Amino acid sequence: MSQEKAPIPLGSNFIRAIVDKDLEQGVYASRKWAGTPGDATHQAAGQPDPAKIRTRFPPEPNGYLHIGHAKSIFLNFGLARDYNGVCHLRFDDTNPEKESQEYVDSITDSVKWLGFGWQNGGESNLYFASNYFDFMYRAAEALIENGHAYVDSQSAEEMRINRGTLTEAGKNSLWRERTVAENLALFREMRDGKHADGSLILRSKIDMASPNINLRDPAIYRVRRAHHHNTGDKWCIYPMYTFAHPIEDALEQITHSICTLEFEDQRPFYDWLLERLAEAGLLAHPLPKQYEFARLNLTYVVLSKRKLIQLVEEKHVSGWDDPRLPTLAGARRRGYVAEGFKLFTDRIGVSKADSWIDYSTFEDCMREVLNINAERRIAVLDPIKLVIDNYPVNSVEDCFAPNHPLKPELGKRIVPLTRELWIEREDFMEVPSKGYFRLTPEGMVRLRYGYVVKCTGCEKDANGNVTVVHCEYLPDTKSGTPGSDSVKVKGNIHWVSAQHAYECEVRLYDRLFKEAHPGQGQTEDGHDRDFLTDINPNSVTVITAQLEPSLKDAKAEDSFQFERHGYFVADKIDSVAGKPVFNRTVTLRDAWQK
Ligand code: ATP
Ligand code: MG
């Protein structure tokens, strides 16, 4: 895999080129749509489909969505939006295990948060694949009746051996020539619970010598006694994913079924199956077509559901919405914004070759959007006292700080100046290093939006740590007043009035993994490395910061730039009215660049 260097220009990708061509040639012009999913007869009674194309986003509700899914969401919903089409949100819930309502809810939330919906006119295009079980069963019987499927009694082990290899053809099962009547009777017995789990399996009858192993009589229905969250105990047989998925697409009149590259070898079966069902009169042409694109691989995160589940279940993180996780729920809590996701997916493009995208590309997109959208505020994250000894004890003076340097129309806010302030510990150095332009003994800096001050000394504790810095202000130098710049200084530091500051919990998040490719490679004794060993032990630091008073009014999910520090968001879960807590979304600059 190569590092992606030159992204494809915005808006043009190979999938769009295919859609353009299909529309130009009227490939899907004759389609009908009855308003709901259904078979050929159902759709034939409908209207010409008002949607020029139909795409779908088909998550399995067995985990939370992550940044990789966002790529697929923008692609599928984006295509539909741009081509006067419709994108369905379909829960691919044909696997009875591991699926739950919690996942369904989090997925619908995330899709909406990214700015998409499934309400089209009066129609709701939100579907559950498990509602198609009856049709899938009927389709399986139709395959049997037409000699395209058989019940196999081989054990799983025998099937595996007889499947052959990449260089060797497979062997026909001894049961391959069962009669239609026998196959139908056995399949119905499977359905009726007369056979143990795993004892019989329904297979398509294609070609055990096919060079594509996926065409060597792939399984289509298995016996599995499992409770299903939607259909309960109605079924003890369940369709295989590769059989179910094309049917789901066809019933929903999907035109362009877009999936990730690992399904490329399944495409011939996808087409084979739908053609057989069309021959049987269950589906009508034009049939959906599958197209594959490269999945998103992002450095410094894991995007495998299995690994994400492990991180949550073993409590390496606080939950699915932990701001360090690449889940969309976590990203949202972290303060990443939907518009940043859009910019990111536009920028990385859609290609047919796998590649790795550097996490900094993702962060840069968030920075770019937040830079435009987030108002500025002042925060002192590592506070130390600064006392202006010549400033009147009880005075409070208004200083004016612009809310956004790029948007003067957002105005200014008042920040109160008093005799005692909080400044950053790193903004004072008793023995300055070369090129240090902030406060030093006898040095001068400007208090941003306030006066120029001259340092007069500092106090230290028994260990020699500086506890208080002293200074005097120059009365004629207040920012925004005539002659204020008569005294030139090189440094400009931020501050918060100690009397007015909002003392607040701030979480400084960093990357969850310290390696670009968590778990990649082998240990010295030749074992696969465990991705957990690459967890960054310092991925979160909780501090008590001193914030400018206006931040007390921040609402959950409000984002700000804390000047000189980065972008921060009021936490969605732990903030209460009048007492928000903040999460660092991203620093102003990338600290990871080597
Ligand atoms: P599973 O391991 O459970 O199959 P999955 O990541 O494939 O996980 P799905 O719920 O099946 O999850 O994914 C829904 C859709 O999102 C699929 O169409 C899939 O191709 C797409 N998708 C998943 N991961 C990525 C990724 N990293 N980049 C782009 N698309 C992705
Ligand atoms: Mg999947």
Short mmCIF file of C-alpha atoms in Angstrom, two decimals, residues 322-324 333-334 336 363 379-383 424 426 504-512 536-547 562 564-569 571 581-588 592:
data_model
loop_
_atom_site.label_atom_id
_atom_site.label_comp_id
_atom_site.label_asym_id
_atom_site.label_seq_id
_atom_site.Cartn_x
_atom_site.Cartn_y
_atom_site.Cartn_z
CA ASP A 322 -14.76 8.17 24.45
CA PRO A 323 -13.31 11.25 22.72
CA ARG A 324 -10.15 9.29 21.86
CA ARG A 333 -17.67 14.37 21.75
CA ARG A 334 -14.08 15.23 20.93
CA TYR A 336 -14.67 17.16 15.54
CA GLU A 363 -6.83 16.78 11.88
CA ALA A 379 -7.83 30.20 28.57
CA VAL A 380 -4.90 29.74 30.89
CA LEU A 381 -4.18 26.05 31.06
CA ASP A 382 -1.18 26.00 33.39
CA PRO A 383 -1.80 29.01 35.61
CA GLU A 424 0.65 30.63 31.59
CA GLU A 426 5.57 29.01 30.42
CA CYS A 504 -12.74 24.58 35.07
CA GLU A 505 -11.88 20.98 34.25
CA VAL A 506 -10.24 20.64 30.84
CA ARG A 507 -9.29 17.35 29.23
CA LEU A 508 -6.27 17.44 26.97
CA TYR A 509 -6.74 14.58 24.57
CA ASP A 510 -4.01 13.19 22.42
CA ARG A 511 -3.79 10.22 20.07
CA LEU A 512 -4.87 6.90 21.55
CA ASN A 536 -0.33 5.81 24.14
CA PRO A 537 -0.16 5.94 27.96
CA ASN A 538 -0.58 9.72 27.85
CA SER A 539 -3.63 9.97 25.65
CA VAL A 540 -5.51 12.13 28.13
CA THR A 541 -4.46 14.63 30.79
CA VAL A 542 -7.09 16.22 32.99
CA ILE A 543 -6.20 19.69 34.24
CA THR A 544 -7.80 22.54 36.14
CA ALA A 545 -7.61 25.63 33.99
CA GLN A 546 -8.50 29.29 34.48
CA LEU A 547 -10.82 30.45 31.71
CA PHE A 562 -8.54 28.91 23.03
CA ARG A 564 -2.53 30.00 21.34
CA HIS A 565 -3.68 26.53 22.50
CA GLY A 566 -6.03 24.93 20.03
CA TYR A 567 -9.69 24.08 19.55
CA PHE A 568 -11.82 23.03 22.48
CA VAL A 569 -15.42 21.92 22.83
CA ASP A 571 -18.26 18.29 26.53
CA VAL A 581 -16.16 21.23 31.04
CA PHE A 582 -13.96 21.31 27.97
CA ASN A 583 -12.30 18.74 25.72
CA ARG A 584 -9.35 19.60 23.57
CA THR A 585 -10.32 18.73 20.02
CA VAL A 586 -7.02 19.45 18.32
CA THR A 587 -4.00 21.64 18.91
CA LEU A 588 -3.30 24.60 16.62
CA TRP A 592 3.35 14.60 15.89
#
